Amino acid sequence: MLNLGRRYILPSKHIAIFLSMLLGLCCVSQGQTPDIQISNGIVQATIHPPDPVNGFYRGTRFDWSGIIGSLRYAGHNYYAPWFTKTDPNVVDYIYRGPDIVAGPASAITGPAEEFSTNEEGLGFSEARSGGTFLKIGVGVLRKPDDAKYSMFRRYGIVDHGKWSVASKRVSVTFTQRVMDPASGYGYLYEKTVRLIAGKPQMVIEHRLTNIGKRAIATSVYDHNFLVLDQQGVGPDFGISLPFTIHPAKPIKTELGAVNGNTITYLKKLEGHDQFGVAIKGFGKTADDYKITIENKHAGAGMTITGDQPLESEELWSIRSILAMEPFIHMSIEPGKNFSWKYTYDYYTPGK
């Protein structure tokens, strides 16, 4: 059994094959791993720690660290499951009667992050069938055949690396060290979720250090699964950005609209409705990494600010979830590191 005190270290490669077998047998569930609670007296957050056996999330798509199950401020809860059930046989998500059923790759909550290189895992395209590649925040994965990479596929975990988690009253820091001699890639990943004293503010700080022999080129995006007070997605929500939005693809005009720097909903999303916007119009500086989302019925909102330039940005939403997805890019030579930060300001309009 893992030691889940204020600091613990997950086991490494010597049990990786066993854990990979477990991954293939079980579905994503809330498990039995104790959650981590942090609070600054204004904001309270529940965080699911990484655990390959009993963790809340055990898929091979998203980063296992910093999974926020709930965040409460001024009587509002910003994050919760956007799905009602899970099923290991579901690829992404499906509708089954009144339920939204998520598969292991997508059954996650909060500001979840995914790393990808040309929409693949790091080193996937050059790995032979049976070889290995990396998914940052997950570990070393097995390429089972010559099929095209899919973020929704469950790949076997060869080595999830060495994880450590250190929690304090207002913060929790995750560290993962992964080396893959077969591919030549390796990294040290550090991520801290911190509540700022005296403010309704959360900061997520990252540092990725290249400890391998090969350069790391990757993108990362924050999925931002917003489930504000379980409010359905519709006209009560408004989104604003600091630049004039130019949709890169046609949008469903019966569901929503883009006007200047705002995105609005024209009807409540129901059934299988899906509204998205592929966003263009941002510049080359970090000034455009700013997203404000407000719900006038709930009387709550938030602003997300990043400290790096946008590579791309999208909106994805269905009836239970509104998700703004900002992407950034990084290139890291061996021995070098790259740092980035997201700041979340939660507010109630007029306060």
CSV table of C-alpha atoms in Angstrom, one decimal:
chain,number,residue,atom,x,y,z
A,1,MET,CA,0.0,0.0,0.0
A,2,LEU,CA,1.2,3.5,-0.8
A,3,ASN,CA,2.1,5.9,1.9
A,4,LEU,CA,-0.3,8.8,1.4
A,5,GLY,CA,1.0,11.2,4.0
A,6,ARG,CA,2.1,14.8,3.3
A,7,ARG,CA,4.8,13.4,1.1
A,8,TYR,CA,5.0,10.1,-0.7
A,9,ILE,CA,6.8,8.5,-3.6
A,10,LEU,CA,5.2,6.1,-6.0
A,11,PRO,CA,7.1,2.9,-7.0
A,12,SER,CA,9.0,2.8,-10.2
A,13,LYS,CA,10.0,0.4,-13.0
A,14,HIS,CA,10.2,-2.8,-11.1
A,15,ILE,CA,6.4,-3.1,-10.9
A,16,ALA,CA,5.7,-1.3,-14.2
A,17,ILE,CA,4.7,-4.5,-16.1
A,18,PHE,CA,2.3,-5.5,-13.3
A,19,LEU,CA,0.8,-2.0,-13.3
A,20,SER,CA,0.5,-2.0,-17.1
A,21,MET,CA,-1.5,-5.2,-16.8
A,22,LEU,CA,-3.8,-3.6,-14.2
A,23,LEU,CA,-4.3,-0.7,-16.5
A,24,GLY,CA,-5.7,-3.0,-19.2
A,25,LEU,CA,-8.1,-4.6,-16.7
A,26,CYS,CA,-9.6,-1.7,-15.0
A,27,CYS,CA,-11.6,1.3,-15.9
A,28,VAL,CA,-11.2,4.9,-14.7
A,29,SER,CA,-12.9,5.2,-11.3
A,30,GLN,CA,-12.7,7.4,-8.2
A,31,GLY,CA,-10.7,4.6,-6.5
A,32,GLN,CA,-9.6,4.6,-2.9
A,33,THR,CA,-6.6,6.9,-3.0
A,34,PRO,CA,-7.1,9.7,-0.4
A,35,ASP,CA,-7.6,13.1,-1.9
A,36,ILE,CA,-5.5,16.1,-1.1
A,37,GLN,CA,-7.3,19.2,0.4
A,38,ILE,CA,-5.8,22.7,0.2
A,39,SER,CA,-7.3,26.0,1.3
A,40,ASN,CA,-6.3,29.6,1.8
A,41,GLY,CA,-9.4,30.4,3.8
A,42,ILE,CA,-11.1,31.8,0.7
A,43,VAL,CA,-10.8,29.0,-1.8
A,44,GLN,CA,-10.9,25.3,-1.0
A,45,ALA,CA,-9.7,22.8,-3.6
A,46,THR,CA,-9.8,19.0,-3.7
A,47,ILE,CA,-7.0,17.4,-5.7
A,48,HIS,CA,-6.7,13.7,-6.9
A,49,PRO,CA,-3.1,12.5,-6.6
A,50,PRO,CA,-1.5,10.2,-9.1
A,51,ASP,CA,-1.8,6.5,-8.3
A,52,PRO,CA,-1.5,3.7,-11.0
A,53,VAL,CA,-3.6,1.3,-9.0
A,54,ASN,CA,-6.4,3.3,-7.3
A,55,GLY,CA,-6.1,6.7,-8.8
A,56,PHE,CA,-9.1,8.8,-10.0
A,57,TYR,CA,-7.5,9.0,-13.4
A,58,ARG,CA,-5.4,6.2,-15.0
A,59,GLY,CA,-5.7,6.9,-18.7
A,60,THR,CA,-2.8,7.5,-21.0
A,61,ARG,CA,-4.0,10.8,-22.5
A,62,PHE,CA,-3.8,13.5,-19.8
A,63,ASP,CA,-1.1,14.4,-17.3
A,64,TRP,CA,-1.7,12.6,-14.0
A,65,SER,CA,-0.7,15.5,-11.8
A,66,GLY,CA,-2.8,18.3,-10.5
A,67,ILE,CA,-6.2,16.8,-11.2
A,68,ILE,CA,-8.7,19.1,-9.4
A,69,GLY,CA,-11.9,17.4,-8.4
A,70,SER,CA,-13.6,20.5,-7.0
A,71,LEU,CA,-12.8,24.1,-6.3
A,72,ARG,CA,-15.1,26.1,-4.1
A,73,TYR,CA,-15.3,29.9,-3.7
A,74,ALA,CA,-18.1,32.1,-2.4
A,75,GLY,CA,-20.6,29.3,-2.4
A,76,HIS,CA,-19.8,28.2,-6.0
A,77,ASN,CA,-18.1,25.0,-7.2
A,78,TYR,CA,-16.2,25.3,-10.4
A,79,TYR,CA,-15.1,21.8,-11.1
A,80,ALA,CA,-16.8,18.4,-11.0
A,81,PRO,CA,-17.2,15.4,-13.3
A,82,TRP,CA,-18.8,16.4,-16.6
A,83,PHE,CA,-19.8,12.8,-17.2
A,84,THR,CA,-22.3,10.7,-15.2
A,85,LYS,CA,-20.8,7.2,-15.7
A,86,THR,CA,-17.5,5.6,-17.0
A,87,ASP,CA,-17.1,2.5,-19.2
A,88,PRO,CA,-13.7,1.0,-20.1
A,89,ASN,CA,-15.1,0.1,-23.5
A,90,VAL,CA,-15.9,3.7,-24.5
A,91,VAL,CA,-13.3,5.4,-26.7
A,92,ASP,CA,-14.0,9.1,-25.8
A,93,TYR,CA,-17.5,9.6,-24.6
A,94,ILE,CA,-21.0,8.6,-25.7
A,95,TYR,CA,-24.6,9.3,-24.8
A,96,ARG,CA,-26.4,6.3,-23.3
A,97,GLY,CA,-30.0,7.3,-22.4
A,98,PRO,CA,-29.8,10.2,-20.0
A,99,ASP,CA,-26.2,9.5,-19.2
A,100,ILE,CA,-22.9,10.9,-20.5
A,101,VAL,CA,-20.5,8.0,-20.4
A,102,ALA,CA,-16.8,8.7,-20.6
A,103,GLY,CA,-14.0,6.2,-21.4
A,104,PRO,CA,-10.7,5.9,-19.6
A,105,ALA,CA,-9.0,8.5,-21.7
A,106,SER,CA,-11.4,11.3,-21.1
A,107,ALA,CA,-12.9,10.7,-17.6
A,108,ILE,CA,-11.1,13.6,-15.9
A,109,THR,CA,-12.0,16.9,-14.2
A,110,GLY,CA,-10.7,20.4,-13.8
A,111,PRO,CA,-7.8,22.1,-15.6
A,112,ALA,CA,-6.5,18.9,-17.1
A,113,GLU,CA,-3.4,19.1,-19.3
A,114,GLU,CA,-2.3,17.0,-22.3
A,115,PHE,CA,1.1,17.0,-24.0
A,116,SER,CA,1.5,16.1,-27.6
A,117,THR,CA,4.1,16.3,-30.4
A,118,ASN,CA,2.4,16.7,-33.8
A,119,GLU,CA,-0.7,15.3,-32.2
A,120,GLU,CA,1.2,12.2,-31.1
A,121,GLY,CA,3.1,11.0,-28.1
A,122,LEU,CA,6.8,12.0,-27.9
A,123,GLY,CA,8.7,9.7,-30.2
A,124,PHE,CA,5.6,7.8,-31.3
A,125,SER,CA,6.1,8.1,-35.1
A,126,GLU,CA,9.7,6.9,-35.1
A,127,ALA,CA,9.1,4.0,-32.7
A,128,ARG,CA,8.7,0.6,-34.2
A,129,SER,CA,5.8,-1.8,-33.4
A,130,GLY,CA,6.6,-3.1,-29.9
A,131,GLY,CA,8.9,-0.1,-29.2
A,132,THR,CA,8.4,2.7,-26.7
A,133,PHE,CA,7.4,6.4,-26.7
A,134,LEU,CA,6.7,9.0,-24.0
A,135,LYS,CA,3.6,10.7,-22.8
A,136,ILE,CA,4.7,13.6,-20.6
A,137,GLY,CA,2.8,13.4,-17.3
A,138,VAL,CA,2.1,9.7,-17.8
A,139,GLY,CA,5.4,7.9,-18.5
A,140,VAL,CA,6.9,5.5,-21.0
A,141,LEU,CA,4.3,3.8,-23.2
A,142,ARG,CA,4.3,0.8,-25.5
A,143,LYS,CA,3.5,1.2,-29.2
A,144,PRO,CA,1.6,-2.1,-29.8
A,145,ASP,CA,1.3,-2.0,-33.6
A,146,ASP,CA,1.6,0.3,-36.6
A,147,ALA,CA,-1.8,1.9,-36.2
A,148,LYS,CA,-2.0,5.7,-36.2
A,149,TYR,CA,-1.7,7.3,-32.8
A,150,SER,CA,-5.0,8.0,-31.0
A,151,MET,CA,-5.2,10.1,-27.8
A,152,PHE,CA,-8.2,7.9,-26.9
A,153,ARG,CA,-6.4,4.6,-27.1
A,154,ARG,CA,-5.2,2.9,-23.9
A,155,TYR,CA,-1.5,2.2,-24.3
A,156,GLY,CA,0.4,-0.1,-22.0
A,157,ILE,CA,2.5,1.7,-19.4
A,158,VAL,CA,6.1,0.3,-19.5
A,159,ASP,CA,7.4,2.7,-16.8
A,160,HIS,CA,5.4,5.5,-15.1
A,161,GLY,CA,8.6,6.8,-13.7
A,162,LYS,CA,9.2,8.0,-10.1
A,163,TRP,CA,6.4,10.2,-8.8
A,164,SER,CA,6.6,12.3,-5.6
A,165,VAL,CA,3.9,14.5,-4.1
A,166,ALA,CA,4.5,17.1,-1.4
A,167,SER,CA,1.5,18.9,0.1
A,168,LYS,CA,1.2,21.9,2.3
A,169,ARG,CA,-1.8,23.9,3.6
A,170,VAL,CA,-2.2,26.0,0.5
A,171,SER,CA,-0.3,24.1,-2.2
A,172,VAL,CA,0.7,20.7,-3.5
A,173,THR,CA,3.8,19.9,-5.7
A,174,PHE,CA,4.0,17.0,-8.0
A,175,THR,CA,7.3,15.7,-9.4
A,176,GLN,CA,7.8,13.0,-12.0
A,177,ARG,CA,11.1,11.7,-13.3
A,178,VAL,CA,11.1,9.5,-16.4
A,179,MET,CA,14.0,8.1,-18.5
A,180,ASP,CA,13.6,5.9,-21.6
A,181,PRO,CA,17.0,4.7,-22.8
A,182,ALA,CA,15.4,2.9,-25.8
A,183,SER,CA,14.2,6.2,-27.3
A,184,GLY,CA,16.8,8.5,-25.8
A,185,TYR,CA,14.1,10.8,-24.2
A,186,GLY,CA,13.9,11.7,-20.6
A,187,TYR,CA,12.4,14.5,-18.4
A,188,LEU,CA,11.9,15.8,-14.9
A,189,TYR,CA,8.4,17.4,-14.6
A,190,GLU,CA,7.5,19.6,-11.7
A,191,LYS,CA,4.0,21.1,-11.2
A,192,THR,CA,2.7,23.1,-8.3
A,193,VAL,CA,-1.0,24.0,-7.6
A,194,ARG,CA,-1.0,26.9,-5.2
A,195,LEU,CA,-3.8,29.0,-3.7
A,196,ILE,CA,-2.6,32.6,-3.2
A,197,ALA,CA,-2.9,34.1,0.3
A,198,GLY,CA,-5.8,36.7,0.7
A,199,LYS,CA,-7.1,36.2,-2.8
A,200,PRO,CA,-9.7,34.0,-4.7
A,201,GLN,CA,-6.8,33.0,-6.9
A,202,MET,CA,-5.1,29.7,-7.9
A,203,VAL,CA,-1.8,29.5,-9.7
A,204,ILE,CA,-0.5,26.4,-11.5
A,205,GLU,CA,3.3,26.5,-12.0
A,206,HIS,CA,5.3,24.1,-14.2
A,207,ARG,CA,8.9,23.3,-15.0
A,208,LEU,CA,9.9,20.7,-17.6
A,209,THR,CA,13.6,19.7,-17.6
A,210,ASN,CA,15.1,17.7,-20.4
A,211,ILE,CA,17.3,15.0,-18.7
A,212,GLY,CA,17.5,12.8,-21.9
A,213,LYS,CA,19.8,12.8,-24.9
A,214,ARG,CA,17.4,14.2,-27.4
A,215,ALA,CA,15.6,17.5,-27.7
A,216,ILE,CA,12.0,17.7,-26.6
A,217,ALA,CA,9.6,19.5,-28.8
A,218,THR,CA,6.0,19.4,-27.6
A,219,SER,CA,2.8,21.3,-27.2
A,220,VAL,CA,0.6,21.3,-24.1
A,221,TYR,CA,-2.9,22.5,-23.7
A,222,ASP,CA,-5.1,23.0,-20.7
A,223,HIS,CA,-8.6,21.5,-21.3
A,224,ASN,CA,-10.3,23.6,-18.5
A,225,PHE,CA,-13.3,21.3,-17.8
A,226,LEU,CA,-15.6,24.0,-16.3
A,227,VAL,CA,-18.7,22.6,-14.6
A,228,LEU,CA,-19.8,25.7,-12.7
A,229,ASP,CA,-22.4,24.7,-10.1
A,230,GLN,CA,-23.6,21.9,-12.5
A,231,GLN,CA,-25.2,24.7,-14.6
A,232,GLY,CA,-26.2,23.5,-18.1
A,233,VAL,CA,-24.3,25.3,-20.9
A,234,GLY,CA,-26.4,27.9,-22.6
A,235,PRO,CA,-27.2,31.7,-22.9
A,236,ASP,CA,-26.3,32.4,-19.3
A,237,PHE,CA,-22.6,31.8,-20.2
A,238,GLY,CA,-20.4,34.4,-21.9
A,239,ILE,CA,-16.8,34.2,-23.0
A,240,SER,CA,-14.5,37.1,-23.7
A,241,LEU,CA,-10.9,37.3,-25.1
A,242,PRO,CA,-8.5,40.2,-25.4
A,243,PHE,CA,-8.6,40.1,-29.2
A,244,THR,CA,-11.1,40.0,-32.1
A,245,ILE,CA,-12.0,36.4,-32.7
A,246,HIS,CA,-11.8,35.0,-36.2
A,247,PRO,CA,-13.3,31.4,-36.4
A,248,ALA,CA,-11.0,29.2,-38.4
A,249,LYS,CA,-13.9,26.9,-39.3
A,250,PRO,CA,-17.7,27.5,-39.7
A,251,ILE,CA,-19.6,27.4,-36.4
A,252,LYS,CA,-23.1,26.1,-35.7
A,253,THR,CA,-24.9,29.4,-35.8
A,254,GLU,CA,-28.1,27.9,-34.4
A,255,LEU,CA,-26.2,27.2,-31.2
A,256,GLY,CA,-23.9,30.2,-30.7
A,257,ALA,CA,-22.3,33.3,-32.1
A,258,VAL,CA,-19.0,35.1,-32.3
A,259,ASN,CA,-19.1,38.9,-32.0
A,260,GLY,CA,-15.9,40.8,-31.8
A,261,ASN,CA,-14.0,39.5,-28.9
A,262,THR,CA,-16.9,37.5,-27.4
A,263,ILE,CA,-18.5,34.1,-27.7
A,264,THR,CA,-22.2,33.6,-26.7
A,265,TYR,CA,-24.7,30.9,-26.7
A,266,LEU,CA,-28.1,31.3,-28.4
A,267,LYS,CA,-29.8,28.3,-26.9
A,268,LYS,CA,-29.3,25.9,-24.0
A,269,LEU,CA,-27.3,22.9,-25.2
A,270,GLU,CA,-29.4,19.7,-25.0
A,271,GLY,CA,-29.2,16.1,-26.1
A,272,HIS,CA,-26.2,15.6,-28.4
A,273,ASP,CA,-25.6,19.3,-29.1
A,274,GLN,CA,-22.0,20.3,-29.4
A,275,PHE,CA,-20.7,23.8,-29.9
A,276,GLY,CA,-17.1,24.7,-30.7
A,277,VAL,CA,-15.0,27.4,-32.1
A,278,ALA,CA,-11.5,27.1,-33.6
A,279,ILE,CA,-10.1,30.4,-32.6
A,280,LYS,CA,-7.8,32.7,-34.6
A,281,GLY,CA,-6.9,36.3,-34.2
A,282,PHE,CA,-4.4,36.1,-31.3
A,283,GLY,CA,-1.0,37.7,-31.5
A,284,LYS,CA,2.5,36.5,-30.8
A,285,THR,CA,2.8,37.6,-27.2
A,286,ALA,CA,1.4,36.3,-23.9
A,287,ASP,CA,-0.9,39.3,-23.7
A,288,ASP,CA,-3.6,37.3,-25.6
A,289,TYR,CA,-3.5,34.4,-23.3
A,290,LYS,CA,-6.4,35.6,-21.2
A,291,ILE,CA,-9.9,34.1,-21.0
A,292,THR,CA,-12.9,35.4,-19.1
A,293,ILE,CA,-15.9,33.2,-18.6
A,294,GLU,CA,-19.0,34.4,-16.7
A,295,ASN,CA,-22.3,32.9,-15.9
A,296,LYS,CA,-24.9,35.6,-15.1
A,297,HIS,CA,-27.5,33.2,-13.7
A,298,ALA,CA,-25.0,31.6,-11.2
A,299,GLY,CA,-23.4,35.0,-10.5
A,300,ALA,CA,-19.9,33.7,-10.8
A,301,GLY,CA,-17.0,33.9,-13.2
A,302,MET,CA,-13.3,33.3,-13.7
A,303,THR,CA,-10.4,34.7,-15.6
A,304,ILE,CA,-7.5,32.4,-16.9
A,305,THR,CA,-4.2,34.1,-17.7
A,306,GLY,CA,-1.1,32.4,-19.1
A,307,ASP,CA,2.5,33.7,-19.3
A,308,GLN,CA,3.3,32.2,-22.7
A,309,PRO,CA,2.2,33.1,-26.2
A,310,LEU,CA,-0.7,31.0,-27.6
A,311,GLU,CA,0.1,28.4,-30.3
A,312,SER,CA,-3.7,27.8,-30.8
A,313,GLU,CA,-7.0,28.0,-29.0
A,314,GLU,CA,-10.3,26.3,-29.1
A,315,LEU,CA,-13.7,26.2,-27.4
A,316,TRP,CA,-15.4,22.8,-26.9
A,317,SER,CA,-18.7,22.4,-25.2
A,318,ILE,CA,-21.6,20.0,-24.7
A,319,ARG,CA,-24.6,20.2,-22.4
A,320,SER,CA,-22.6,19.5,-19.3
A,321,ILE,CA,-19.3,21.2,-19.9
A,322,LEU,CA,-17.7,24.4,-21.2
A,323,ALA,CA,-14.0,23.9,-22.0
A,324,MET,CA,-11.7,26.6,-23.3
A,325,GLU,CA,-8.5,24.9,-24.6
A,326,PRO,CA,-5.4,27.2,-25.0
A,327,PHE,CA,-2.3,25.6,-26.4
A,328,ILE,CA,1.4,26.6,-26.0
A,329,HIS,CA,4.6,25.2,-27.5
A,330,MET,CA,8.0,24.5,-26.1
A,331,SER,CA,11.4,23.2,-27.4
A,332,ILE,CA,13.9,22.1,-24.8
A,333,GLU,CA,17.5,21.0,-25.6
A,334,PRO,CA,19.1,18.4,-23.4
A,335,GLY,CA,20.1,19.8,-20.0
A,336,LYS,CA,17.8,22.8,-20.4
A,337,ASN,CA,14.3,23.5,-18.9
A,338,PHE,CA,11.2,25.4,-19.7
A,339,SER,CA,8.8,27.0,-17.2
A,340,TRP,CA,5.2,28.3,-17.6
A,341,LYS,CA,2.3,29.4,-15.4
A,342,TYR,CA,-1.5,29.7,-15.4
A,343,THR,CA,-3.3,32.0,-13.1
A,344,TYR,CA,-7.0,31.5,-12.2
A,345,ASP,CA,-8.9,34.4,-10.7
A,346,TYR,CA,-12.4,33.5,-9.4
A,347,TYR,CA,-14.9,36.2,-8.9
A,348,THR,CA,-18.6,37.1,-8.4
A,349,PRO,CA,-19.7,39.9,-10.7
A,350,GLY,CA,-19.6,43.3,-8.9
A,351,LYS,CA,-17.2,42.2,-6.2
